[in-house]
């Protein structure tokens, strides 16, 4: 099947457009966090800097700590490949409020576009299924994206989606690089105290 390539900024904008106040977003390091910040610099988003492999573990902890909120992890294939073991924990803990989206450009985009294993034979949604996550799919078209977005905001987790995207790198839009500020801002937005 060939479909027009999906573009990362459009995908993230469309994912976040219907967001409700209870949605908390964890951004994986690098380009996914730039996409989230380019969409809106929202205090209910927590974007990681340099912490490769940790987007899903942070999202899982947040899902456990904040059962009344819905947690959306948006990360890259490189980050997910490094933190793959966390998918088994997600499947076994089974947080109904955790959604995971991998923006899969088949590249380590931020560091110069080196091909990742998803450019080869590795299928991250099959790995999520094998880990035991009940909803896992690879998204390649706008129609599939529309269904995914509805489930992200309304469906039961845990769910895991790989969105195949073009390899373009649309400009850096950095979140705050001050970790203490970012942590305090997020805690204020979620808890009302730093
Ligand atoms: C442990 C570790 N190794 C390497 C890096 C350097 N690094 C930062 S971003 C990145 C690539 C991330 O790729 P991906 O998650 O696919 O995001 P993309 O930019 O492709 O959207 C790498 C290798 C790092 N921060 N930490
Ligand atoms: Mg990538």
PDB file of C-alpha atoms in Angstrom, residues 15 18-20 22-23 70-72 96-99 135 146-157 159 161:
ATOM      1  CA  UNK A  15      -2.978  14.612  17.640  1.00  0.00           C
ATOM      2  CA  UNK A  18      -8.723  17.777  20.339  1.00  0.00           C
ATOM      3  CA  UNK A  19      -6.902  17.704  23.685  1.00  0.00           C
ATOM      4  CA  UNK A  20      -8.945  18.001  26.868  1.00  0.00           C
ATOM      5  CA  UNK A  22      -6.945  16.123  31.652  1.00  0.00           C
ATOM      6  CA  UNK A  23      -4.389  15.260  28.952  1.00  0.00           C
ATOM      7  CA  UNK A  70      -4.835  10.723  30.551  1.00  0.00           C
ATOM      8  CA  UNK A  71      -1.153  10.417  29.693  1.00  0.00           C
ATOM      9  CA  UNK A  72       0.126  10.619  26.126  1.00  0.00           C
ATOM     10  CA  UNK A  96      -5.831   2.275  31.150  1.00  0.00           C
ATOM     11  CA  UNK A  97      -4.837   5.954  30.969  1.00  0.00           C
ATOM     12  CA  UNK A  98      -1.577   5.551  29.033  1.00  0.00           C
ATOM     13  CA  UNK A  99      -1.258   6.100  25.292  1.00  0.00           C
ATOM     14  CA  UNK A 135      -3.874  -2.227  21.175  1.00  0.00           C
ATOM     15  CA  UNK A 146      -7.890   9.836  12.275  1.00  0.00           C
ATOM     16  CA  UNK A 147      -8.932   6.553  13.905  1.00  0.00           C
ATOM     17  CA  UNK A 148      -5.796   6.582  16.079  1.00  0.00           C
ATOM     18  CA  UNK A 149      -6.419  10.146  17.274  1.00  0.00           C
ATOM     19  CA  UNK A 150      -9.965   9.291  18.351  1.00  0.00           C
ATOM     20  CA  UNK A 151      -8.713   6.320  20.342  1.00  0.00           C
ATOM     21  CA  UNK A 152      -5.911   8.322  21.940  1.00  0.00           C
ATOM     22  CA  UNK A 153      -8.401  10.800  23.379  1.00  0.00           C
ATOM     23  CA  UNK A 154     -11.327   8.494  24.090  1.00  0.00           C
ATOM     24  CA  UNK A 155     -10.208   4.868  24.083  1.00  0.00           C
ATOM     25  CA  UNK A 156      -8.890   2.569  26.779  1.00  0.00           C
ATOM     26  CA  UNK A 157      -5.164   2.157  27.241  1.00  0.00           C
ATOM     27  CA  UNK A 159      -2.307   1.569  23.496  1.00  0.00           C
ATOM     28  CA  UNK A 161       0.994   3.379  17.863  1.00  0.00           C
TER      29      UNK A 161
END
